[in-house]
Structures are given as structure tokens and as C-alpha cells.
Tab-separated table of C-alpha atoms in Angstrom:
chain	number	residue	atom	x	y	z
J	17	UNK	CA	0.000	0.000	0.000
J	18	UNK	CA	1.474	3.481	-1.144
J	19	UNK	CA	1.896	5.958	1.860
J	20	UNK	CA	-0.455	8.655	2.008
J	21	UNK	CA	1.751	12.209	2.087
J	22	UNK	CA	-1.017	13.788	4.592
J	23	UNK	CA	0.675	11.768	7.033
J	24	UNK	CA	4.559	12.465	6.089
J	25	UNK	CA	5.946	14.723	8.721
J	26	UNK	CA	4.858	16.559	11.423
J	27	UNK	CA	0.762	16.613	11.446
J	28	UNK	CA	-1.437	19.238	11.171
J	29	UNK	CA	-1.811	20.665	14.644
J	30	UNK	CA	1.580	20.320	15.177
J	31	UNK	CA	2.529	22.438	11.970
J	32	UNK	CA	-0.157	25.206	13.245
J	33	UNK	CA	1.634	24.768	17.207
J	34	UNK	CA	5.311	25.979	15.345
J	35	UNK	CA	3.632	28.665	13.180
J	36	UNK	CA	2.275	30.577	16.438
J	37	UNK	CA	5.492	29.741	18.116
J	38	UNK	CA	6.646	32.418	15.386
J	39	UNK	CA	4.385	34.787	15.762
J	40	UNK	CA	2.079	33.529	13.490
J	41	UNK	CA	-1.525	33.005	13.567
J	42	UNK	CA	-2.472	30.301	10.671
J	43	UNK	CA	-5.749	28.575	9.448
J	44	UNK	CA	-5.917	25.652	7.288
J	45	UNK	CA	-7.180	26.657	3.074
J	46	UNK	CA	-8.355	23.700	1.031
J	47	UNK	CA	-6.449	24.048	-1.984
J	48	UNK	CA	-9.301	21.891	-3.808
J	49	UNK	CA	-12.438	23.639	-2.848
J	50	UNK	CA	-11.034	27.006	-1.080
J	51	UNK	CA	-12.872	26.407	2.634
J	52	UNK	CA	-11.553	27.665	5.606
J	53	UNK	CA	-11.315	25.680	8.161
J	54	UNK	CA	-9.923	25.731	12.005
J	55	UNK	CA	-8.838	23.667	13.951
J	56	UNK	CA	-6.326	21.855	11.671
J	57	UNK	CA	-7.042	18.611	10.171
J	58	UNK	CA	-5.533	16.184	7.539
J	59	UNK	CA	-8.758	16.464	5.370
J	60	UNK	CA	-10.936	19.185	4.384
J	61	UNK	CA	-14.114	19.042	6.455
J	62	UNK	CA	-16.204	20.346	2.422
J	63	UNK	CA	-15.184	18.402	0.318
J	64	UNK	CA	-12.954	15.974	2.191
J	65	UNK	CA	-10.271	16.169	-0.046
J	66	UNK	CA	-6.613	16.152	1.488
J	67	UNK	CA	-4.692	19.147	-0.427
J	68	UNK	CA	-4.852	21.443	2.683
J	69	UNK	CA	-2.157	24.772	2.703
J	70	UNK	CA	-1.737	26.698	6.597
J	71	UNK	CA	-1.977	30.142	5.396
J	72	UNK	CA	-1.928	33.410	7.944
J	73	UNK	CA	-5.526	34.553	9.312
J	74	UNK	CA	-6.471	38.148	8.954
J	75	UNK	CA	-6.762	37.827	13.038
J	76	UNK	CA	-10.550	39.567	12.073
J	77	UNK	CA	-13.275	38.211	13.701
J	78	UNK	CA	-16.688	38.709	16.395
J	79	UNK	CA	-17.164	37.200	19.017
J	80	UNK	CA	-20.130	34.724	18.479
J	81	UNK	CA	-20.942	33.346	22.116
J	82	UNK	CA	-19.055	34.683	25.601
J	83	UNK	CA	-19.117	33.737	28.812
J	84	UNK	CA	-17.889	34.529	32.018
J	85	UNK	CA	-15.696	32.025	34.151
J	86	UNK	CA	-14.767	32.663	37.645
J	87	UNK	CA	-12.411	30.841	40.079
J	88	UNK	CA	-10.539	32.021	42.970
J	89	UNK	CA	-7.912	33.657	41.003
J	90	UNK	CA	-10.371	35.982	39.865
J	91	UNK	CA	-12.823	36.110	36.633
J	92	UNK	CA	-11.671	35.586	32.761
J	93	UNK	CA	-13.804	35.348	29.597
J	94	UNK	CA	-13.971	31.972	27.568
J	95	UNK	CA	-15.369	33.254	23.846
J	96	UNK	CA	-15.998	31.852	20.680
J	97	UNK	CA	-14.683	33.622	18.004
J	98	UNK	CA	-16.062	33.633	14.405
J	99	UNK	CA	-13.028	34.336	12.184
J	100	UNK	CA	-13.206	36.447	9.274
J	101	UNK	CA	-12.495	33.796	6.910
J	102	UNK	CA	-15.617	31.576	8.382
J	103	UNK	CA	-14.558	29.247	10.908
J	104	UNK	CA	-15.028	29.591	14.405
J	105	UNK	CA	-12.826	28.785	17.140
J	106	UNK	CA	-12.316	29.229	21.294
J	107	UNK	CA	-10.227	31.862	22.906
J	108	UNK	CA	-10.109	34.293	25.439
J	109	UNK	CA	-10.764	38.530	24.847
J	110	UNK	CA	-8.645	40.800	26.358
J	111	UNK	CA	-9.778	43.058	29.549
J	112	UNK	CA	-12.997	43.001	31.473
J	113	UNK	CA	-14.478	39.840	30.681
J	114	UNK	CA	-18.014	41.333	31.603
J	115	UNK	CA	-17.727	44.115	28.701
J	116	UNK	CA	-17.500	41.434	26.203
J	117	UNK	CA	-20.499	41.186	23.619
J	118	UNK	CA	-21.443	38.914	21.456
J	119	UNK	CA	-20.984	40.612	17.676
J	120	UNK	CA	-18.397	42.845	18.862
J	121	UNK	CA	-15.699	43.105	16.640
J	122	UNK	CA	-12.446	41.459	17.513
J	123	UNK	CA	-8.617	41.196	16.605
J	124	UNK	CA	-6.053	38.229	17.322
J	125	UNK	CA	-2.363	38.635	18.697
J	126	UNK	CA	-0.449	36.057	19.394
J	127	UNK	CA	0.428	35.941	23.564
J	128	UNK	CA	3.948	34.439	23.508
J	129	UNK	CA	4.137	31.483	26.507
J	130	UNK	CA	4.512	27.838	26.678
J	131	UNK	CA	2.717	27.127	24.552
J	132	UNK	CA	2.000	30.278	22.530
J	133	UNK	CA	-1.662	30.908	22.146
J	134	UNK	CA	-4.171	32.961	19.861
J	135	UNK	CA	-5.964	35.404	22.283
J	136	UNK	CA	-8.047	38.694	20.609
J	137	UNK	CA	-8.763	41.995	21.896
J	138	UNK	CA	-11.725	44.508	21.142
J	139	UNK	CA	-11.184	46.801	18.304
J	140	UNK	CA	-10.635	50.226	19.675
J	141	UNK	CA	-9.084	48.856	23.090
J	142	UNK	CA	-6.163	49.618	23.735
């Protein structure tokens, strides 16, 4: 049986882990249909084809659902994010988790750590 080149090298989450470790924020493009997609897989979740690129996100999005966690550390905001390119994926927004709103307009940085990780921050805040 021939191997199957999705599966040659390091996998898809993995290749999306070393991009933000650069400062980048990437989403998967089919190169056969042109979705979008997020999180990172080794087929297209259209057309299920496996010719998938990692190209940068416009770090554009609104938040689509929000919610308020809080712990004894204090309170934080779990959202979910719909990109500008269409998919949606979880993160955290910047500042006072209670002024969060669902359809506000949001942009993603990049919060160096171990492990790096996507957060996004209201337009206009500073």
C-alpha cells in the first residue's frame, strides 16, 4: 500500500503549534475547494479532499458566544470567536471579561508562553 503524504511529517496541529510559536496566527485553506477551516485537520471538512495549505488569518473576527468564568484567582472570559475567513474557534478577549459582547468586533495577537496561544482583543481597546 502506497503511503499517504497527509501523514509524512509533522501533522497538522503540530505544523499550526510551530507557526504561532513564530508569531504567526495560521488557518488551514483547502487548496481543492477554497474552505476555511480551524482547527487543523488532515482532510478538508467540504469536500474531504486532502490538499490542505496553513496560510496566515487576517486575526478579524466577532465574538459569536461569551461567557464569564470565575475561580478564585479571579474572573476571565472563555469566547468563541467567528473568524473572518468563516470558521469559528475558542479563545479568550482581552480586559474586562463582563464588557464582552457577542458581535463585537475582535482582533487576534499572538500571547507568547509555553505554549504560545491565539488570544483577541476589542477593536478600539487599547
Amino acid at each position: 500500500m502506497p503511503e499517504d503524504p497527509r501523514f509524512d511529517g509533522p501533522g497538522p496541529d503540530a505544523r499550526w503549534q510551530a507557526a504561532l510559536s513564530e508569531g504567526v496566527f495560521t488557518i488551514q485553506h483547502c487548496d481543492a475547494c477554497g474552505a476555511a477551516q480551524f482547527p487543523p485537520a488532515v482532510t478538508c471538512r467540504a469536500c474531504h479532499g486532502g490538499a490542505l495549505s496553513m496560510v496566515s488569518a487576517s486575526g478579524k473576527g466577532a465574538v459569536y458566544s461569551t461567557t464569564t468564568v470565575r475561580s478564585r484567582e479571579g474572573a476571565h472570559n472563555v469566547s468563541i470567536i467567528e473568524l473572518a475567513e468563516g470558521p469559528r474557534m475558542m479563545a479568550s478577549v482581552e480586559g474586562d471579561p463582563e464588557a464582552v459582547r457577542i458581535g463585537q468586533a475582535v482582533t487576534a495577537r499572538v500571547a507568547p508562553g509555553e505554549p504560545p496561544m491565539v488570544v483577541f482583543a476589542a477593536e478600539g481597546a487599547e
